[in-house]
Short mmCIF file of C-alpha atoms and ligand atoms in Angstrom, two decimals:
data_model
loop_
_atom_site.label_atom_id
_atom_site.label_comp_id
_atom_site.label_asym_id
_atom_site.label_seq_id
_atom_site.Cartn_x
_atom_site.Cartn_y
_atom_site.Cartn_z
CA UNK A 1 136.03 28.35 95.14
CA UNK A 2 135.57 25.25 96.96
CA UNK A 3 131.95 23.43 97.43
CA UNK A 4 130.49 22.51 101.00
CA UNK A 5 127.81 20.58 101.54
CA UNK A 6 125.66 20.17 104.56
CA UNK A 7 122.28 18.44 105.56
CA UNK A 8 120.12 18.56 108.35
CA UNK A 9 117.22 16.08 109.10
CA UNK A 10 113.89 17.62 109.66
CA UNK A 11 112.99 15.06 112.44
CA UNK A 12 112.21 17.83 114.81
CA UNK A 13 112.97 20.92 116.44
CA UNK A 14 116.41 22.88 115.14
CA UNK A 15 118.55 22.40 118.79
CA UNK A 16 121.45 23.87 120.28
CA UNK A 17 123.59 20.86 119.84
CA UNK A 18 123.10 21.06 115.88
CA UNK A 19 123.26 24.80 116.13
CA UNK A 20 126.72 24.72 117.99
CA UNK A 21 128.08 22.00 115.93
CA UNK A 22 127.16 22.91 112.80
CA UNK A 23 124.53 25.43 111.54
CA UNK A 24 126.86 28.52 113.18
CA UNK A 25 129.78 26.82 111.22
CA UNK A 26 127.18 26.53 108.01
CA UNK A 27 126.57 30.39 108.16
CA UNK A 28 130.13 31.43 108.92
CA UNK A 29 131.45 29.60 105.90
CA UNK A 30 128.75 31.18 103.10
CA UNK A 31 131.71 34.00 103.15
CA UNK A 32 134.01 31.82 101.43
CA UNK A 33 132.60 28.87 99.89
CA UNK A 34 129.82 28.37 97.11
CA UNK A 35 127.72 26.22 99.72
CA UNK A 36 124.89 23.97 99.62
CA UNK A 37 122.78 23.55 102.34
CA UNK A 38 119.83 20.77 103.05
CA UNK A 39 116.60 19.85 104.69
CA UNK A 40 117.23 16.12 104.41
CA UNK A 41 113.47 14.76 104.57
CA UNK A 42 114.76 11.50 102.95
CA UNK A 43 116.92 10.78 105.67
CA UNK A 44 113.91 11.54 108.31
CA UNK A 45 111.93 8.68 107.63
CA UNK A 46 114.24 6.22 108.24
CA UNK A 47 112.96 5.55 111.68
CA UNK A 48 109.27 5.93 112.44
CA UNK A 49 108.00 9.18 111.90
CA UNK A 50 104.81 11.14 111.44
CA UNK A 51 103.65 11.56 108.04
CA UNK A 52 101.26 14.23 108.73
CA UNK A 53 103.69 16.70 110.38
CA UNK A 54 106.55 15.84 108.19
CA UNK A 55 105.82 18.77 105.63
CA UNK A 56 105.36 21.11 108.25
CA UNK A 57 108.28 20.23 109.67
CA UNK A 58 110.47 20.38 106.64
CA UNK A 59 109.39 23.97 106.17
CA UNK A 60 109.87 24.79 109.83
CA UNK A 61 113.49 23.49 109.72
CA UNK A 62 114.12 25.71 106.50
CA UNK A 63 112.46 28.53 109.19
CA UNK A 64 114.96 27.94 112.04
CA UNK A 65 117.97 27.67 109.01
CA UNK A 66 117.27 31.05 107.78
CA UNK A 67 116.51 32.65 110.67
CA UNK A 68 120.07 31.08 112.35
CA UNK A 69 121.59 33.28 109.27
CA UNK A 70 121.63 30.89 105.86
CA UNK A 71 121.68 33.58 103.20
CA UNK A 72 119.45 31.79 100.31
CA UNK A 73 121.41 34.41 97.91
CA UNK A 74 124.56 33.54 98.57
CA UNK A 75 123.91 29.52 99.50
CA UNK A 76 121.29 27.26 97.66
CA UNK A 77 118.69 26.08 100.24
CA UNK A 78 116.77 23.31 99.46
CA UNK A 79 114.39 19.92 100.51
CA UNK A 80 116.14 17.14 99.37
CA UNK A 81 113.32 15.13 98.11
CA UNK A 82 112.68 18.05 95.56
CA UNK A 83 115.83 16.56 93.60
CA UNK A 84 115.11 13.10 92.61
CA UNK A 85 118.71 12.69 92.09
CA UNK A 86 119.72 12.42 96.09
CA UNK A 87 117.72 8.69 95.65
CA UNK A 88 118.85 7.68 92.23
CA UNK A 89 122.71 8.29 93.32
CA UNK A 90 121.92 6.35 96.34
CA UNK A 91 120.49 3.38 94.59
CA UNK A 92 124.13 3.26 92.35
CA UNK A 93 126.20 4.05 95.31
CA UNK A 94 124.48 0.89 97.44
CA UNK A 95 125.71 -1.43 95.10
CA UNK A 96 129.66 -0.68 96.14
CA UNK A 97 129.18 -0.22 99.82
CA UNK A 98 129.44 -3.60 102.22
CA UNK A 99 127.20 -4.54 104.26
CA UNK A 100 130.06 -5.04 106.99
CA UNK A 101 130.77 -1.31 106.57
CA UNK A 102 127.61 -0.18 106.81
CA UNK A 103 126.80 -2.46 110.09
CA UNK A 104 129.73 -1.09 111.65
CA UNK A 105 128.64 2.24 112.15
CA UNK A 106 128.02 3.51 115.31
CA UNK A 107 124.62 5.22 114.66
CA UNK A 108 123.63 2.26 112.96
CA UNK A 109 124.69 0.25 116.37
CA UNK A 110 122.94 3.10 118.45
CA UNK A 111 119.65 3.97 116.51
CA UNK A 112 119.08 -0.20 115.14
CA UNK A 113 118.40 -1.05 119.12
CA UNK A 114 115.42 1.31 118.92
CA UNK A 115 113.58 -0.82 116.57
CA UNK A 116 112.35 -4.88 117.04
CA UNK A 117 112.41 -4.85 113.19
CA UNK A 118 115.26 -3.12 111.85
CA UNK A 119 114.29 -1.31 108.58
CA UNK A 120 116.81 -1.31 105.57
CA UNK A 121 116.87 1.85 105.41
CA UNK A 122 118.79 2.68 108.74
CA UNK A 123 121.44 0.59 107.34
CA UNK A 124 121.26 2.27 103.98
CA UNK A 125 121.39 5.72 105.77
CA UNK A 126 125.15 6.13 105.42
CA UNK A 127 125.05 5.32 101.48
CA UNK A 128 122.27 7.92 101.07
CA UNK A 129 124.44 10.64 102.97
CA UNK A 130 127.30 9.97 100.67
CA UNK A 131 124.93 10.27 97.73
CA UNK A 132 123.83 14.07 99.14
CA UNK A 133 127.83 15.36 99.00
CA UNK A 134 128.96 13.36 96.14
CA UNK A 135 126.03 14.59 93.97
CA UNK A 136 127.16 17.86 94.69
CA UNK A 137 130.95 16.98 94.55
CA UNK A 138 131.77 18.79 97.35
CA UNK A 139 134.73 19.19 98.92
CA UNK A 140 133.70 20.19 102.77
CA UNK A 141 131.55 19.08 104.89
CA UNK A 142 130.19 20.71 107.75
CA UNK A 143 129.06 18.30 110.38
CA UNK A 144 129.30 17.47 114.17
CA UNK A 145 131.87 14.90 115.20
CA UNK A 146 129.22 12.56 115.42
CA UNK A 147 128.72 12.23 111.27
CA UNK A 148 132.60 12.31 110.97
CA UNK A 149 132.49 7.97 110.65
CA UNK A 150 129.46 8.13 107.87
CA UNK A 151 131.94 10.74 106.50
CA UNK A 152 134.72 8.60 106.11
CA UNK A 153 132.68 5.59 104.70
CA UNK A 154 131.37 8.68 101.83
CA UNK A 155 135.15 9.15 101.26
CA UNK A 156 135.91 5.45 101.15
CA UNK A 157 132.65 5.13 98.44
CA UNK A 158 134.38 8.09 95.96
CA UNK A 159 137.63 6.11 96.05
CA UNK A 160 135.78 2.82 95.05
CA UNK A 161 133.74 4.73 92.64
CA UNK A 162 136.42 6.76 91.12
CA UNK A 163 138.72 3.32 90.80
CA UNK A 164 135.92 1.81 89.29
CA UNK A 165 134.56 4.22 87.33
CA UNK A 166 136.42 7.04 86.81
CA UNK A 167 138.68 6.46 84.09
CA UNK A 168 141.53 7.35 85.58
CA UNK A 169 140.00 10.98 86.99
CA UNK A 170 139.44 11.54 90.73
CA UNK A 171 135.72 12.40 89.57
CA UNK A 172 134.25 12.55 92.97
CA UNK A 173 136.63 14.59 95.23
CA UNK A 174 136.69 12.91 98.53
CA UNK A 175 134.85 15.04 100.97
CA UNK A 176 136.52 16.13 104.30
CA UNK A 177 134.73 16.98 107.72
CA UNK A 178 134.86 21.08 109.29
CA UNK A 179 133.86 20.37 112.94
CA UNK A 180 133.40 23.47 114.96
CA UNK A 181 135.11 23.44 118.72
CA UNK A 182 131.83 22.83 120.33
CA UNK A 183 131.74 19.41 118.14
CA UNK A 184 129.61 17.34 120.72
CA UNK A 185 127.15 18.83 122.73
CA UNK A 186 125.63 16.79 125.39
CA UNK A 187 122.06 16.52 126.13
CA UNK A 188 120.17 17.72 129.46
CA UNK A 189 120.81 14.42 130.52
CA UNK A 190 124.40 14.91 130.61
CA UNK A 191 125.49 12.17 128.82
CA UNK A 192 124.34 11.30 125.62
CA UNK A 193 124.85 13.61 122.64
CA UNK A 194 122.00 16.01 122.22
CA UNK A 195 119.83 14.34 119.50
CA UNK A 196 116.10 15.48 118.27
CA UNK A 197 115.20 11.46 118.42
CA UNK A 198 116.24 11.49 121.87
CA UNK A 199 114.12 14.14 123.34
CA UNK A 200 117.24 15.80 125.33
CA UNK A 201 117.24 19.29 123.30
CA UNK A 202 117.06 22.72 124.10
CA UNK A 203 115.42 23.90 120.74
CA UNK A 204 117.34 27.07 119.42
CA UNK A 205 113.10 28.89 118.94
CA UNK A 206 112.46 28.25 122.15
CA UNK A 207 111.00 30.78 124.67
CA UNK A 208 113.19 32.47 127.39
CA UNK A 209 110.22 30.44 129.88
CA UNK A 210 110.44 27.16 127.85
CA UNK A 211 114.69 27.15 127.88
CA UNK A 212 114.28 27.66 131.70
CA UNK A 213 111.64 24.91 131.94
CA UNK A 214 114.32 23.00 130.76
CA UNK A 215 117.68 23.62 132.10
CA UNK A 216 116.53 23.54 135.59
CA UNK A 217 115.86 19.88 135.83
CA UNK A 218 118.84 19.39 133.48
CA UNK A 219 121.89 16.93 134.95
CA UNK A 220 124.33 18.33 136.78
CA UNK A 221 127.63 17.39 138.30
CA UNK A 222 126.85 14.38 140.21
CA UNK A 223 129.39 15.15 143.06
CA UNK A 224 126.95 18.17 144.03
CA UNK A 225 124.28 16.47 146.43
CA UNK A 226 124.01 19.76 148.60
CA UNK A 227 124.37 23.17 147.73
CA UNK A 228 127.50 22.44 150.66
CA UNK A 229 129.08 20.07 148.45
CA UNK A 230 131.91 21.38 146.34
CA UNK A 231 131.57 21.24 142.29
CA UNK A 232 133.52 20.23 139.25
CA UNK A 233 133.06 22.29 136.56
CA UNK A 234 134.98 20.15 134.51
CA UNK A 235 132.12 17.03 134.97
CA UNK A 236 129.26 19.47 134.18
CA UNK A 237 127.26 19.74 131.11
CA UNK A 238 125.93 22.85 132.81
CA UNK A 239 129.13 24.24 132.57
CA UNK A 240 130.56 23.53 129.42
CA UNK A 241 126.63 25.37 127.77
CA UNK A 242 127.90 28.38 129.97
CA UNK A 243 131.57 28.27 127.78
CA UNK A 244 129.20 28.25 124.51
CA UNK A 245 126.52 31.02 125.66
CA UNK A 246 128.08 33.22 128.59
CA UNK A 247 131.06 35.63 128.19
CA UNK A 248 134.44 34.66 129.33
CA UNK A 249 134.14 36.40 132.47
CA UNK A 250 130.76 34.82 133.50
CA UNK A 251 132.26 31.63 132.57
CA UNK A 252 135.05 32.43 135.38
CA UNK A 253 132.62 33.25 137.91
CA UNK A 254 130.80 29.64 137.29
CA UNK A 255 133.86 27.46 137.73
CA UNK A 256 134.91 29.77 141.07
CA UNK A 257 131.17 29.45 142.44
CA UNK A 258 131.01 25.72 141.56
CA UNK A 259 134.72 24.77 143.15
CA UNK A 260 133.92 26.85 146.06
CA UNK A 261 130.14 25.87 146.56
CA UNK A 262 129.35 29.54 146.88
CA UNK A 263 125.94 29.18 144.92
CA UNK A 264 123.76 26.38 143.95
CA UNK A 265 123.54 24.56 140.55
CA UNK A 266 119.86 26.23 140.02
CA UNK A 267 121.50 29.79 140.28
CA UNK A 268 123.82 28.44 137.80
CA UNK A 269 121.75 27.41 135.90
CA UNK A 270 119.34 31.02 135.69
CA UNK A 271 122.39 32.82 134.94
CA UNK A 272 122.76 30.33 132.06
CA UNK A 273 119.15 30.88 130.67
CA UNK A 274 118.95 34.13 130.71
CA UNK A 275 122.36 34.30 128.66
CA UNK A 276 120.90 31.42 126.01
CA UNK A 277 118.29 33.48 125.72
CA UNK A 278 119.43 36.48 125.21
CA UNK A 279 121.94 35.01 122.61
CA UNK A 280 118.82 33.02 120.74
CA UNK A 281 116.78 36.21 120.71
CA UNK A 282 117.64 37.55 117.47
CA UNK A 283 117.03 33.98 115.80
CA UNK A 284 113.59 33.58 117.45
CA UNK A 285 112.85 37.23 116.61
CA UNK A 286 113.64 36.45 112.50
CA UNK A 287 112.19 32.86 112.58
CA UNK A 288 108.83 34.62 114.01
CA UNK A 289 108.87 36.78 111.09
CA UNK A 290 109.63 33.99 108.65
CA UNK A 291 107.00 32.10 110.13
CA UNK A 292 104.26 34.61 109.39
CA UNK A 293 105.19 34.10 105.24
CA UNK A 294 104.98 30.28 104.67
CA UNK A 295 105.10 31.57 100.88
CA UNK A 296 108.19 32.84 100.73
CA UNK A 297 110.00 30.26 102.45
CA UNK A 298 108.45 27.62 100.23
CA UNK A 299 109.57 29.98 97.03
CA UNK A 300 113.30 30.06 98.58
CA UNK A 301 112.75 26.22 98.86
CA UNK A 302 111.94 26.26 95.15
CA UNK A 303 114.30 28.14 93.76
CA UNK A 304 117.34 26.58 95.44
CA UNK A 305 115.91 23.05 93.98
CA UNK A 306 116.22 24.75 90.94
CA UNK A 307 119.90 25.49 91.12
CA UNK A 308 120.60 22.62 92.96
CA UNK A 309 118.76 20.56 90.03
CA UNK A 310 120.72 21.89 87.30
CA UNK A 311 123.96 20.46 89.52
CA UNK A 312 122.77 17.22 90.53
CA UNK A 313 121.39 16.72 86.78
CA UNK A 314 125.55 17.84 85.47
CA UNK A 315 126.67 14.99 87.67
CA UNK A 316 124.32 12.26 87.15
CA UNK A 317 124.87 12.70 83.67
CA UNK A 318 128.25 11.65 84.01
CA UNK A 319 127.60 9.26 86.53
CA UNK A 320 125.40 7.22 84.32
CA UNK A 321 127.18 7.51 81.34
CA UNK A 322 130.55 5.83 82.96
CA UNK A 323 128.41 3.38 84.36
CA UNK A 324 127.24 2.29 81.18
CA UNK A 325 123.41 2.73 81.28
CA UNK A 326 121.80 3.04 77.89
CA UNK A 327 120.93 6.49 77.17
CA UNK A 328 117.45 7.29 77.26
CA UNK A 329 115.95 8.01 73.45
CA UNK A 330 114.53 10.99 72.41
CA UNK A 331 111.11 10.71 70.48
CA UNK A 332 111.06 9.99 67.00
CA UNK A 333 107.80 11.13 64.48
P1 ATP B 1 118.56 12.73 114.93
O1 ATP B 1 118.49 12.40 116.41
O2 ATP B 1 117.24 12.62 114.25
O3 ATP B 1 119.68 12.01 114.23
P2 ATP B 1 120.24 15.02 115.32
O4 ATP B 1 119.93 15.89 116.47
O5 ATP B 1 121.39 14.07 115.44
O6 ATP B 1 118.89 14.30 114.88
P3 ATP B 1 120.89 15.59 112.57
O7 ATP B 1 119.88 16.18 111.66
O8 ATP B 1 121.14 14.11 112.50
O9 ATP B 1 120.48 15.98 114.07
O10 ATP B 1 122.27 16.33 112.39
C1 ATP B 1 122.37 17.68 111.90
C2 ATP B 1 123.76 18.21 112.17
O11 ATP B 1 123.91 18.51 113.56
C3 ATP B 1 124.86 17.23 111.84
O12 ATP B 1 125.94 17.95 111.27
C4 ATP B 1 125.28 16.66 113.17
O13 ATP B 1 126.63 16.24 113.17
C5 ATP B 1 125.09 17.88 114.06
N1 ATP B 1 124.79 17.49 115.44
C6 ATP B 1 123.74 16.73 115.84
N2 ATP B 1 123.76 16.60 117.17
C7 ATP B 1 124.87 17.27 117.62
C8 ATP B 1 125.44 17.49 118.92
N3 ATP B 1 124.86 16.98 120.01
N4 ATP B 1 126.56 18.23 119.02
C9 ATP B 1 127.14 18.75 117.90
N5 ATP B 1 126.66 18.57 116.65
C10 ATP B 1 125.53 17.85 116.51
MG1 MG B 2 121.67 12.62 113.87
#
C-alpha cells in the first residue's frame, strides 16, 4: 500500500478553499492508502502569530479534521511538534537546498512582502515541508495547486539526498502531488487564492448566519453594475462556489439567470448559502460534538504521535547513520 502524507497549518480557521482542495481529497483517499495526516504547528509560526491561542488552535484544527471525516483508526493524526523528528530532518535537509531555490518560490515572493524584516524561517519553510513527507517516505501528497512548487523543490531535495547519500538506493521516494478538480479556490475577494493569513475565508464551522454574513458582500462579476446588466458566469467566483456546493441543475439555473440578468447577484448568492450550508451541516454538527471532549481529541493527538514516532524514529535512524553522525553511546557502569 502506498503512503500519503498531508499537513495543514493551524494558523486559523479550517476554510472552504483547504476543504475543497484538499481535506475532502485527504478523507476520500484513507480507503486506499496507509495515510498520514498533520496539524503543522511548526510551519504556523513562521510569520507572526499568537502564542497564546496557538494551542487552542492546534486542537481546534484537529476538531474541524475529524469532524470533515479523518478516521484516526484508519489514518494517524497528529501535531507535528509532538515528533521532534519533523525539525531535526529539517536541520539536515537545509544544508542541500539553495538559497536561490528557496527564494524562488512563489509563497516565499508572496508572504516575504508582508514582513519589513523577513524571518529565516519563511525562507526555510519549503525545506521543513519536505522534511514532513520525506520523514514519512511517502509517496503522495495531497495538496492544493498552490503547494505543488514547494512539492517539486521536496522532490528535487530526495534526488540530491538519495545521490548523496543513498548508496545507490532511491531511499527517499520522490513524492508526487493529488490535486482535487477544485485545486484553487478563490477568496471573497475574487481574486486571490483563499488563504487563512489573508482573511478572505469562508470557514467550513461556520454558522448558516455567519456564511451569509459573508458571501453577500463577497466580489462578484465586475461587468454586473445593475441588476439590468447581463452576467458572466464564467468571471464569477460566485459562480464557480455554486459548481462546488449546488447540484448540477442549480448550477444551470445560475449561469441562465446571470447571462440573462433575470435575478440579482444577492439572490445568487442566498441560493448559494443556503446550499453551503446545508452541505457543511453535518461537519459543524460532528465538530460541535468533538468540541464538547477536548480529552479525547488530545488522546487521538497522542496516540497518532505515537505511531507516527515509531516511523519518523525508523527513518532518522537511517538517515543519520548514512550521514555519518557518531552514534550516540549507551551508558556504561
Ligand atoms: P496560510 O494562509 O496560513 O498559508 P492556507 O489557507 O494557505 O493558510 P495551508 O495550511 O497553508 O492553508 O494549506 C493547507 C492545504 O490547503 C494545502 O494542501 C493547500 O494547498 C490547500 N489550500 C490552501 N488554500 C487553498 C485554496 N484556496 N484552494 C485550494 N486548496 C487550498
Ligand atoms: Mg498556505
Amino acid at each position: 500500500m502506498g503512503r500519503v502524507f498531508s499537513g495543514i497549518q493551524p494558523s486559523g480557521e479550517l476554510h472552504i478553499g483547504n476543504w475543497l482542495g484538499a481535506i475532502a481529497n485527504w478523507v476520500r483517499l484513507q480507503d486506499r492508502y496507509d495515510c498520514l495526516f498533520c496539524v503543522v504547528d511548526l510551519h504556523a509560526i513562521t510569520g507572526k502569530y499568537e502564542a497564546a491561542t496557538l494551542a487552542e488552535r492546534t486542537r481546534e484544527m484537529a476538531i474541524g479534521l475529524l469532524a470533515a471525516g479523518i478516521d484516526p483508526v484508519r489514518s494517524t493524526l497528529f501535531v507535528q511538534s509532538h515528533v521532534p523528528e519533523h525539525s531535526e530532518l529539517q536541520w539536515l535537509l537545509t544544508t542541500l537546498t539553495p538559497i536561490g531555490e528557496l527564494e524562488r518560490m512563489t509563497q516565499f515572493k508572496d508572504k516575504s512582502q508582508r514582513f519589513e524584516s523577513v524571518p529565516a524561517g519563511l525562507l526555510a519553510y519549503p525545506v521543513l515541508m519536505a522534511a514532513d513527507i520525506l520523514l514519512y517516505r511517502a509517496d503522495l501528497v495531497p495538496v492544493g495547486e498552490d503547494q505543488t512548487q514547494h512539492l517539486e523543490l521536496s522532490r528535487e531535495i530526495a534526488r540530491k539526498w538519495n545521490a548523496e547519500f543513498g548508496g545507490g538506493e532511491d531511499f527517499f521516494p520522490e513524492p508526487a502531488p493529488l490535486l482535487t478538480q477544485a485545486k484553487r479556490i478563490r477568496g471573497l475577494d475574487g481574486e486571490a487564492k483563499m488563504s487563512k493569513s489573508l482573511g478572505n475565508t469562508i470557514g467550513v464551522l461556520e454558522s448558516p448566519e455567519e456564511i451569509w454574513q459573508k458571501l453577500r458582500p463577497a466580489k462578484t462579476d465586475p461587468a454586473r453594475v445593475r441588476k439590468s446588466d447581463p452576467g458572466h458566469p464564467e468571471d464569477c467566483n460566485i459562480y464557480s462556489l455554486h459548481e462546488q456546493f449546488s447540484p448540477a441543475a442549480t448550477v444551470a439555473t445560475v449561469a441562465e439567470n446571470c447571462r440573462g440578468a433575470k435575478w440579482g447577484c444577492l439572490d445568487c448568492k442566498k441560493v448559494l448559502a443556503d446550499n453551503m450550508a446545508a452541505t457543511l451541516a453535518p461537519i459543524r454538527q460532528r465538530a460541535a460534538e468533538l468540541r464538547a471532549r477536548p480529552a479525547r481529541v488530545d488522546e487521538i493527538l497522542h496516540d497518532g504521535a505515537v505511531k507516527a514516532r515509531a516511523l519518523a524514529g525508523e527513518t532518522m535512524a537511517v538517515v543519520r547513520e548514512r550521514m555519518g553522525f557518531l552514534k550516540a553511546g549507551t551508558a556504561t557502569a
